[in-house]
Amino acid sequence: MKRAIERLETDRAAEPPTPLREFPLAGPPGTALYLKDESRRPTGSLKHGPARDLLLGALRAGQIGPDTLLFEATSGNMAVAQAYFARMLGLSYTAVVPGRTGAAKRRRIEEQGGRCHPFDPPLAVYGKARALAEESGGYCLDHLERVGDAVDWRGPQSLGAQILADLEKAGESAPVWVVVGVGSGATSAAVGRHLRMRGWDPGGRGRSRALRVLSRLGRGFSRVHHGDAVADRGDRAAADGACL
């Protein structure tokens, strides 16, 4: 699958950075708020890059071949992005989704060449995706377990690197806060790790701090603590920083 790896790497290198937009504030002078517009990704969300990294990691590990059937348990933006890259590589992709998933969400996956496999109860979709992969000799991408390790957080095209480069172009110094929403935790992990690598100290002991905004319904809510994040129950996506 050397050609597949090269194709994904070429695609990543050719993708332009998403724009950093200044949000107008009525606060005190000298206060600025910038938004990183990840909706400009080809599949419309920040899941685009992690999905590509997830496939790259599996390809490099020899877990995906030219005829491997791909499965995943998600009905959201990750499924849309994974279907996009699976089609790019000529691979079959099936998203196991809760039975109540709306037609519009299914259609977004199908428009990228993926298939939807409705299954209930909703929390059983994870086991079902793994079972389908095992039964067919395919591969379950399992982004909640693997994406934290797969995401490129060191490189110049990583999200953290893009944020710092964009701020420099805008004439800004190091950010005081970087606020990242958390689903699986992979994006906040990648940004936090890159900031720390560059010396911005996202744990809050230096000039920059990272704030992780968690949903009470999100997978990461029960796993992340203030300060240096604590990972339990197999969560590898935890990063340095604070959470709300």
PDB file of C-alpha atoms in Angstrom:
ATOM      1  CA  MET A   1       0.000   0.000   0.000  1.00  0.00           C
ATOM      2  CA  LYS A   2       2.971   2.288  -0.539  1.00  0.00           C
ATOM      3  CA  ARG A   3       1.065   4.127  -3.243  1.00  0.00           C
ATOM      4  CA  ALA A   4      -1.886   4.691  -0.897  1.00  0.00           C
ATOM      5  CA  ILE A   5       0.418   6.143   1.763  1.00  0.00           C
ATOM      6  CA  GLU A   6       2.025   8.437  -0.783  1.00  0.00           C
ATOM      7  CA  ARG A   7      -1.373   9.586  -1.997  1.00  0.00           C
ATOM      8  CA  LEU A   8      -2.539  10.551   1.486  1.00  0.00           C
ATOM      9  CA  GLU A   9       0.756  12.263   2.278  1.00  0.00           C
ATOM     10  CA  THR A  10       0.559  14.208  -0.993  1.00  0.00           C
ATOM     11  CA  ASP A  11      -3.017  15.187  -0.220  1.00  0.00           C
ATOM     12  CA  ARG A  12      -2.006  16.466   3.223  1.00  0.00           C
ATOM     13  CA  ALA A  13       0.903  18.461   1.795  1.00  0.00           C
ATOM     14  CA  ALA A  14      -1.308  20.048  -0.871  1.00  0.00           C
ATOM     15  CA  GLU A  15      -4.134  21.047   1.476  1.00  0.00           C
ATOM     16  CA  PRO A  16      -3.933  24.763   2.332  1.00  0.00           C
ATOM     17  CA  PRO A  17      -4.187  25.867   5.964  1.00  0.00           C
ATOM     18  CA  THR A  18      -7.654  26.769   7.136  1.00  0.00           C
ATOM     19  CA  PRO A  19      -8.173  30.505   7.700  1.00  0.00           C
ATOM     20  CA  LEU A  20      -7.759  32.207  11.059  1.00  0.00           C
ATOM     21  CA  ARG A  21     -10.537  34.774  11.444  1.00  0.00           C
ATOM     22  CA  GLU A  22     -10.552  37.661  13.903  1.00  0.00           C
ATOM     23  CA  PHE A  23     -13.771  37.905  15.873  1.00  0.00           C
ATOM     24  CA  PRO A  24     -14.835  41.470  16.736  1.00  0.00           C
ATOM     25  CA  LEU A  25     -14.911  42.153  20.465  1.00  0.00           C
ATOM     26  CA  ALA A  26     -16.356  45.035  22.439  1.00  0.00           C
ATOM     27  CA  GLY A  27     -13.922  44.447  25.278  1.00  0.00           C
ATOM     28  CA  PRO A  28     -10.914  46.464  26.445  1.00  0.00           C
ATOM     29  CA  PRO A  29      -8.254  47.557  23.925  1.00  0.00           C
ATOM     30  CA  GLY A  30      -5.550  45.013  23.272  1.00  0.00           C
ATOM     31  CA  THR A  31      -7.867  42.018  23.616  1.00  0.00           C
ATOM     32  CA  ALA A  32      -8.211  39.889  20.484  1.00  0.00           C
ATOM     33  CA  LEU A  33     -10.144  36.730  19.711  1.00  0.00           C
ATOM     34  CA  TYR A  34      -9.315  34.565  16.694  1.00  0.00           C
ATOM     35  CA  LEU A  35     -11.282  31.604  15.376  1.00  0.00           C
ATOM     36  CA  LYS A  36      -9.674  28.797  13.374  1.00  0.00           C
ATOM     37  CA  ASP A  37     -12.225  28.044  10.644  1.00  0.00           C
ATOM     38  CA  GLU A  38     -11.992  24.272  10.245  1.00  0.00           C
ATOM     39  CA  SER A  39     -15.268  24.244   8.305  1.00  0.00           C
ATOM     40  CA  ARG A  40     -13.141  25.079   5.267  1.00  0.00           C
ATOM     41  CA  ARG A  41     -11.721  21.557   5.231  1.00  0.00           C
ATOM     42  CA  PRO A  42     -12.772  19.484   2.182  1.00  0.00           C
ATOM     43  CA  THR A  43     -15.268  17.518   4.303  1.00  0.00           C
ATOM     44  CA  GLY A  44     -16.324  20.524   6.359  1.00  0.00           C
ATOM     45  CA  SER A  45     -14.919  19.887   9.828  1.00  0.00           C
ATOM     46  CA  LEU A  46     -11.786  19.529  11.935  1.00  0.00           C
ATOM     47  CA  LYS A  47     -12.229  15.743  11.777  1.00  0.00           C
ATOM     48  CA  HIS A  48     -10.793  15.797   8.257  1.00  0.00           C
ATOM     49  CA  GLY A  49      -7.122  15.801   9.249  1.00  0.00           C
ATOM     50  CA  PRO A  50      -7.421  13.231  12.067  1.00  0.00           C
ATOM     51  CA  ALA A  51      -9.340  10.873   9.752  1.00  0.00           C
ATOM     52  CA  ARG A  52      -6.525  11.014   7.216  1.00  0.00           C
ATOM     53  CA  ASP A  53      -3.909  10.479   9.947  1.00  0.00           C
ATOM     54  CA  LEU A  54      -5.882   7.487  11.233  1.00  0.00           C
ATOM     55  CA  LEU A  55      -5.809   5.797   7.829  1.00  0.00           C
ATOM     56  CA  LEU A  56      -2.153   6.661   7.355  1.00  0.00           C
ATOM     57  CA  GLY A  57      -1.279   5.047  10.659  1.00  0.00           C
ATOM     58  CA  ALA A  58      -3.161   1.855   9.793  1.00  0.00           C
ATOM     59  CA  LEU A  59      -1.583   1.697   6.337  1.00  0.00           C
ATOM     60  CA  ARG A  60       1.928   2.106   7.715  1.00  0.00           C
ATOM     61  CA  ALA A  61       1.249  -0.635  10.261  1.00  0.00           C
ATOM     62  CA  GLY A  62       0.124  -2.992   7.496  1.00  0.00           C
ATOM     63  CA  GLN A  63      -3.396  -3.261   8.885  1.00  0.00           C
ATOM     64  CA  ILE A  64      -5.069  -2.081   5.664  1.00  0.00           C
ATOM     65  CA  GLY A  65      -4.524  -3.709   2.274  1.00  0.00           C
ATOM     66  CA  PRO A  66      -5.922  -2.983  -1.197  1.00  0.00           C
ATOM     67  CA  ASP A  67      -9.091  -5.024  -0.557  1.00  0.00           C
ATOM     68  CA  THR A  68      -9.624  -4.362   3.148  1.00  0.00           C
ATOM     69  CA  LEU A  69     -13.185  -3.512   4.165  1.00  0.00           C
ATOM     70  CA  LEU A  70     -13.226  -0.581   6.581  1.00  0.00           C
ATOM     71  CA  PHE A  71     -15.678  -0.168   9.454  1.00  0.00           C
ATOM     72  CA  GLU A  72     -16.245   2.513  12.067  1.00  0.00           C
ATOM     73  CA  ALA A  73     -18.817   3.276  14.764  1.00  0.00           C
ATOM     74  CA  THR A  74     -19.830   6.906  14.274  1.00  0.00           C
ATOM     75  CA  SER A  75     -22.534   8.888  12.537  1.00  0.00           C
ATOM     76  CA  GLY A  76     -20.849  12.283  12.624  1.00  0.00           C
ATOM     77  CA  ASN A  77     -18.122  14.279  10.924  1.00  0.00           C
ATOM     78  CA  MET A  78     -15.512  11.583  11.511  1.00  0.00           C
ATOM     79  CA  ALA A  79     -17.545   9.148   9.408  1.00  0.00           C
ATOM     80  CA  VAL A  80     -17.883  11.724   6.624  1.00  0.00           C
ATOM     81  CA  ALA A  81     -14.126  12.332   6.576  1.00  0.00           C
ATOM     82  CA  GLN A  82     -13.226   8.636   6.772  1.00  0.00           C
ATOM     83  CA  ALA A  83     -15.597   7.835   3.898  1.00  0.00           C
ATOM     84  CA  TYR A  84     -13.949  10.593   1.852  1.00  0.00           C
ATOM     85  CA  PHE A  85     -10.461   9.131   2.279  1.00  0.00           C
ATOM     86  CA  ALA A  86     -11.632   5.543   1.864  1.00  0.00           C
ATOM     87  CA  ARG A  87     -13.107   6.485  -1.516  1.00  0.00           C
ATOM     88  CA  MET A  88      -9.870   8.287  -2.421  1.00  0.00           C
ATOM     89  CA  LEU A  89      -8.056   4.972  -1.863  1.00  0.00           C
ATOM     90  CA  GLY A  90     -10.724   2.837  -3.546  1.00  0.00           C
ATOM     91  CA  LEU A  91     -11.697   1.098  -0.293  1.00  0.00           C
ATOM     92  CA  SER A  92     -15.119   0.061   0.964  1.00  0.00           C
ATOM     93  CA  TYR A  93     -16.258   1.963   4.053  1.00  0.00           C
ATOM     94  CA  THR A  94     -19.170   1.246   6.390  1.00  0.00           C
ATOM     95  CA  ALA A  95     -20.236   3.432   9.299  1.00  0.00           C
ATOM     96  CA  VAL A  96     -22.218   1.646  11.991  1.00  0.00           C
ATOM     97  CA  VAL A  97     -24.738   4.231  13.160  1.00  0.00           C
ATOM     98  CA  PRO A  98     -27.538   4.267  15.756  1.00  0.00           C
ATOM     99  CA  GLY A  99     -30.876   3.317  14.237  1.00  0.00           C
ATOM    100  CA  ARG A 100     -32.332   6.738  15.011  1.00  0.00           C
ATOM    101  CA  THR A 101     -29.659   8.552  12.979  1.00  0.00           C
ATOM    102  CA  GLY A 102     -31.414  11.060  10.731  1.00  0.00           C
ATOM    103  CA  ALA A 103     -31.545  10.837   6.961  1.00  0.00           C
ATOM    104  CA  ALA A 104     -29.492  14.017   6.534  1.00  0.00           C
ATOM    105  CA  LYS A 105     -26.588  12.637   8.587  1.00  0.00           C
ATOM    106  CA  ARG A 106     -26.658   9.350   6.710  1.00  0.00           C
ATOM    107  CA  ARG A 107     -26.763  11.159   3.405  1.00  0.00           C
ATOM    108  CA  ARG A 108     -23.574  13.113   4.211  1.00  0.00           C
ATOM    109  CA  ILE A 109     -21.717   9.828   4.733  1.00  0.00           C
ATOM    110  CA  GLU A 110     -23.200   8.252   1.620  1.00  0.00           C
ATOM    111  CA  GLU A 111     -22.337  11.287  -0.510  1.00  0.00           C
ATOM    112  CA  GLN A 112     -18.679  10.578   0.263  1.00  0.00           C
ATOM    113  CA  GLY A 113     -19.028   6.978  -0.890  1.00  0.00           C
ATOM    114  CA  GLY A 114     -19.667   5.372   2.490  1.00  0.00           C
ATOM    115  CA  ARG A 115     -22.402   2.993   3.589  1.00  0.00           C
ATOM    116  CA  CYS A 116     -24.474   3.226   6.764  1.00  0.00           C
ATOM    117  CA  HIS A 117     -25.299   0.174   8.868  1.00  0.00           C
ATOM    118  CA  PRO A 118     -28.034   1.125  11.373  1.00  0.00           C
ATOM    119  CA  PHE A 119     -27.858  -0.720  14.690  1.00  0.00           C
ATOM    120  CA  ASP A 120     -29.432  -0.499  18.120  1.00  0.00           C
ATOM    121  CA  PRO A 121     -29.080   0.090  20.990  1.00  0.00           C
ATOM    122  CA  PRO A 122     -26.901   3.148  20.259  1.00  0.00           C
ATOM    123  CA  LEU A 123     -24.100   2.236  22.668  1.00  0.00           C
ATOM    124  CA  ALA A 124     -23.765  -1.176  20.986  1.00  0.00           C
ATOM    125  CA  VAL A 125     -22.542   0.328  17.693  1.00  0.00           C
ATOM    126  CA  TYR A 126     -18.905   0.082  18.847  1.00  0.00           C
ATOM    127  CA  GLY A 127     -19.038  -3.651  19.401  1.00  0.00           C
ATOM    128  CA  LYS A 128     -21.030  -4.130  16.200  1.00  0.00           C
ATOM    129  CA  ALA A 129     -18.414  -2.318  14.102  1.00  0.00           C
ATOM    130  CA  ARG A 130     -15.667  -4.514  15.537  1.00  0.00           C
ATOM    131  CA  ALA A 131     -17.770  -7.644  14.976  1.00  0.00           C
ATOM    132  CA  LEU A 132     -18.472  -6.753  11.337  1.00  0.00           C
ATOM    133  CA  ALA A 133     -14.773  -6.155  10.732  1.00  0.00           C
ATOM    134  CA  GLU A 134     -13.840  -9.473  12.307  1.00  0.00           C
ATOM    135  CA  GLU A 135     -16.526 -11.417  10.429  1.00  0.00           C
ATOM    136  CA  SER A 136     -15.495  -9.971   7.059  1.00  0.00           C
ATOM    137  CA  GLY A 137     -11.741 -10.004   7.580  1.00  0.00           C
ATOM    138  CA  GLY A 138     -11.840  -6.221   7.460  1.00  0.00           C
ATOM    139  CA  TYR A 139     -10.521  -3.530   9.780  1.00  0.00           C
ATOM    140  CA  CYS A 140     -12.282  -1.405  12.379  1.00  0.00           C
ATOM    141  CA  LEU A 141     -10.726   2.060  12.439  1.00  0.00           C
ATOM    142  CA  ASP A 142     -11.980   2.620  16.025  1.00  0.00           C
ATOM    143  CA  HIS A 143     -11.160   6.323  16.155  1.00  0.00           C
ATOM    144  CA  LEU A 144     -12.049   6.701  19.834  1.00  0.00           C
ATOM    145  CA  GLU A 145      -9.287   4.275  20.739  1.00  0.00           C
ATOM    146  CA  ARG A 146      -6.666   5.012  18.083  1.00  0.00           C
ATOM    147  CA  VAL A 147      -6.899   8.562  16.798  1.00  0.00           C
ATOM    148  CA  GLY A 148      -5.044  10.095  19.726  1.00  0.00           C
ATOM    149  CA  ASP A 149      -1.916   8.159  18.785  1.00  0.00           C
ATOM    150  CA  ALA A 150      -2.395   8.643  15.041  1.00  0.00           C
ATOM    151  CA  VAL A 151      -2.756  12.423  14.830  1.00  0.00           C
ATOM    152  CA  ASP A 152       0.331  14.299  13.649  1.00  0.00           C
ATOM    153  CA  TRP A 153       0.939  16.974  16.292  1.00  0.00           C
ATOM    154  CA  ARG A 154       4.613  17.680  15.627  1.00  0.00           C
ATOM    155  CA  GLY A 155       4.670  18.606  11.939  1.00  0.00           C
ATOM    156  CA  PRO A 156       4.381  22.025  10.293  1.00  0.00           C
ATOM    157  CA  GLN A 157       0.915  21.147   9.009  1.00  0.00           C
ATOM    158  CA  SER A 158      -0.454  20.142  12.390  1.00  0.00           C
ATOM    159  CA  LEU A 159      -3.243  22.262  13.832  1.00  0.00           C
ATOM    160  CA  GLY A 160      -1.059  23.630  16.624  1.00  0.00           C
ATOM    161  CA  ALA A 161       1.632  24.664  14.155  1.00  0.00           C
ATOM    162  CA  GLN A 162      -0.947  26.339  11.927  1.00  0.00           C
ATOM    163  CA  ILE A 163      -2.398  28.316  14.843  1.00  0.00           C
ATOM    164  CA  LEU A 164       0.999  29.680  15.876  1.00  0.00           C
ATOM    165  CA  ALA A 165       1.958  30.476  12.272  1.00  0.00           C
ATOM    166  CA  ASP A 166      -1.365  32.250  11.662  1.00  0.00           C
ATOM    167  CA  LEU A 167      -0.992  34.358  14.798  1.00  0.00           C
ATOM    168  CA  GLU A 168       2.535  35.337  13.793  1.00  0.00           C
ATOM    169  CA  LYS A 169       1.274  36.444  10.363  1.00  0.00           C
ATOM    170  CA  ALA A 170      -1.432  38.489  12.107  1.00  0.00           C
ATOM    171  CA  GLY A 171       1.243  40.270  14.141  1.00  0.00           C
ATOM    172  CA  GLU A 172       0.215  38.631  17.393  1.00  0.00           C
ATOM    173  CA  SER A 173       2.459  37.182  20.072  1.00  0.00           C
ATOM    174  CA  ALA A 174       1.899  33.944  21.962  1.00  0.00           C
ATOM    175  CA  PRO A 175      -1.784  33.327  22.757  1.00  0.00           C
ATOM    176  CA  VAL A 176      -2.875  33.652  26.364  1.00  0.00           C
ATOM    177  CA  TRP A 177      -5.543  30.984  25.877  1.00  0.00           C
ATOM    178  CA  VAL A 178      -6.228  28.357  23.231  1.00  0.00           C
ATOM    179  CA  VAL A 179      -9.779  26.996  23.590  1.00  0.00           C
ATOM    180  CA  VAL A 180     -10.560  23.623  22.020  1.00  0.00           C
ATOM    181  CA  GLY A 181     -13.792  21.635  22.120  1.00  0.00           C
ATOM    182  CA  VAL A 182     -13.450  17.969  23.039  1.00  0.00           C
ATOM    183  CA  GLY A 183     -15.059  14.957  21.420  1.00  0.00           C
ATOM    184  CA  SER A 184     -12.565  12.097  21.482  1.00  0.00           C
ATOM    185  CA  GLY A 185      -9.940  14.523  22.805  1.00  0.00           C
ATOM    186  CA  ALA A 186      -7.518  14.005  19.905  1.00  0.00           C
ATOM    187  CA  THR A 187      -7.607  17.585  18.616  1.00  0.00           C
ATOM    188  CA  SER A 188      -7.078  19.172  22.020  1.00  0.00           C
ATOM    189  CA  ALA A 189      -4.313  16.673  22.673  1.00  0.00           C
ATOM    190  CA  ALA A 190      -2.561  17.515  19.408  1.00  0.00           C
ATOM    191  CA  VAL A 191      -2.778  21.273  19.987  1.00  0.00           C
ATOM    192  CA  GLY A 192      -1.654  21.005  23.611  1.00  0.00           C
ATOM    193  CA  ARG A 193       1.299  18.796  22.771  1.00  0.00           C
ATOM    194  CA  HIS A 194       2.453  21.055  19.972  1.00  0.00           C
ATOM    195  CA  LEU A 195       2.236  24.145  22.163  1.00  0.00           C
ATOM    196  CA  ARG A 196       4.288  22.442  24.842  1.00  0.00           C
ATOM    197  CA  MET A 197       6.856  21.250  22.288  1.00  0.00           C
ATOM    198  CA  ARG A 198       7.234  24.841  21.089  1.00  0.00           C
ATOM    199  CA  GLY A 199       7.680  26.094  24.632  1.00  0.00           C
ATOM    200  CA  TRP A 200       4.272  27.720  25.106  1.00  0.00           C
ATOM    201  CA  ASP A 201       3.475  25.468  28.091  1.00  0.00           C
ATOM    202  CA  PRO A 202      -0.259  24.708  27.663  1.00  0.00           C
ATOM    203  CA  GLY A 203      -0.414  23.408  31.223  1.00  0.00           C
ATOM    204  CA  GLY A 204      -0.604  27.004  32.383  1.00  0.00           C
ATOM    205  CA  ARG A 205       2.836  27.390  33.951  1.00  0.00           C
ATOM    206  CA  GLY A 206       4.119  29.666  31.191  1.00  0.00           C
ATOM    207  CA  ARG A 207       2.689  32.225  28.799  1.00  0.00           C
ATOM    208  CA  SER A 208      -0.051  30.163  27.134  1.00  0.00           C
ATOM    209  CA  ARG A 209      -2.802  27.970  28.494  1.00  0.00           C
ATOM    210  CA  ALA A 210      -5.119  25.509  26.784  1.00  0.00           C
ATOM    211  CA  LEU A 211      -8.767  25.206  27.772  1.00  0.00           C
ATOM    212  CA  ARG A 212     -10.586  21.993  26.906  1.00  0.00           C
ATOM    213  CA  VAL A 213     -14.353  22.465  26.691  1.00  0.00           C
ATOM    214  CA  LEU A 214     -16.123  19.182  27.433  1.00  0.00           C
ATOM    215  CA  SER A 215     -19.689  18.104  26.848  1.00  0.00           C
ATOM    216  CA  ARG A 216     -21.253  16.142  29.685  1.00  0.00           C
ATOM    217  CA  LEU A 217     -22.360  13.680  27.015  1.00  0.00           C
ATOM    218  CA  GLY A 218     -18.891  13.432  25.480  1.00  0.00           C
ATOM    219  CA  ARG A 219     -16.601  10.437  25.816  1.00  0.00           C
ATOM    220  CA  GLY A 220     -13.898  12.544  27.448  1.00  0.00           C
ATOM    221  CA  PHE A 221     -15.989  14.176  30.207  1.00  0.00           C
ATOM    222  CA  SER A 222     -15.437  11.553  32.878  1.00  0.00           C
ATOM    223  CA  ARG A 223     -11.762  11.116  32.009  1.00  0.00           C
ATOM    224  CA  VAL A 224     -10.180  14.544  32.097  1.00  0.00           C
ATOM    225  CA  HIS A 225      -9.093  16.483  35.178  1.00  0.00           C
ATOM    226  CA  HIS A 226      -7.812  20.043  35.573  1.00  0.00           C
ATOM    227  CA  GLY A 227      -4.117  20.605  35.024  1.00  0.00           C
ATOM    228  CA  ASP A 228      -2.146  17.836  33.348  1.00  0.00           C
ATOM    229  CA  ALA A 229      -4.926  15.660  32.004  1.00  0.00           C
ATOM    230  CA  VAL A 230      -5.422  12.233  33.507  1.00  0.00           C
ATOM    231  CA  ALA A 231      -6.305   9.319  31.227  1.00  0.00           C
ATOM    232  CA  ASP A 232      -8.168   6.280  32.418  1.00  0.00           C
ATOM    233  CA  ARG A 233     -10.134   3.419  30.841  1.00  0.00           C
ATOM    234  CA  GLY A 234      -7.788   3.379  27.869  1.00  0.00           C
ATOM    235  CA  ASP A 235      -8.182   7.000  26.802  1.00  0.00           C
ATOM    236  CA  ARG A 236      -4.987   7.884  24.900  1.00  0.00           C
ATOM    237  CA  ALA A 237      -6.196  11.247  23.645  1.00  0.00           C
ATOM    238  CA  ALA A 238      -5.605  13.153  26.881  1.00  0.00           C
ATOM    239  CA  ALA A 239      -3.323  16.167  26.651  1.00  0.00           C
ATOM    240  CA  ASP A 240      -1.834  18.819  28.870  1.00  0.00           C
ATOM    241  CA  GLY A 241      -4.060  21.755  29.729  1.00  0.00           C
ATOM    242  CA  ALA A 242      -7.149  22.721  31.633  1.00  0.00           C
ATOM    243  CA  CYS A 243     -10.711  21.753  30.940  1.00  0.00           C
ATOM    244  CA  LEU A 244     -14.122  23.257  31.590  1.00  0.00           C
TER     245      LEU A 244
END
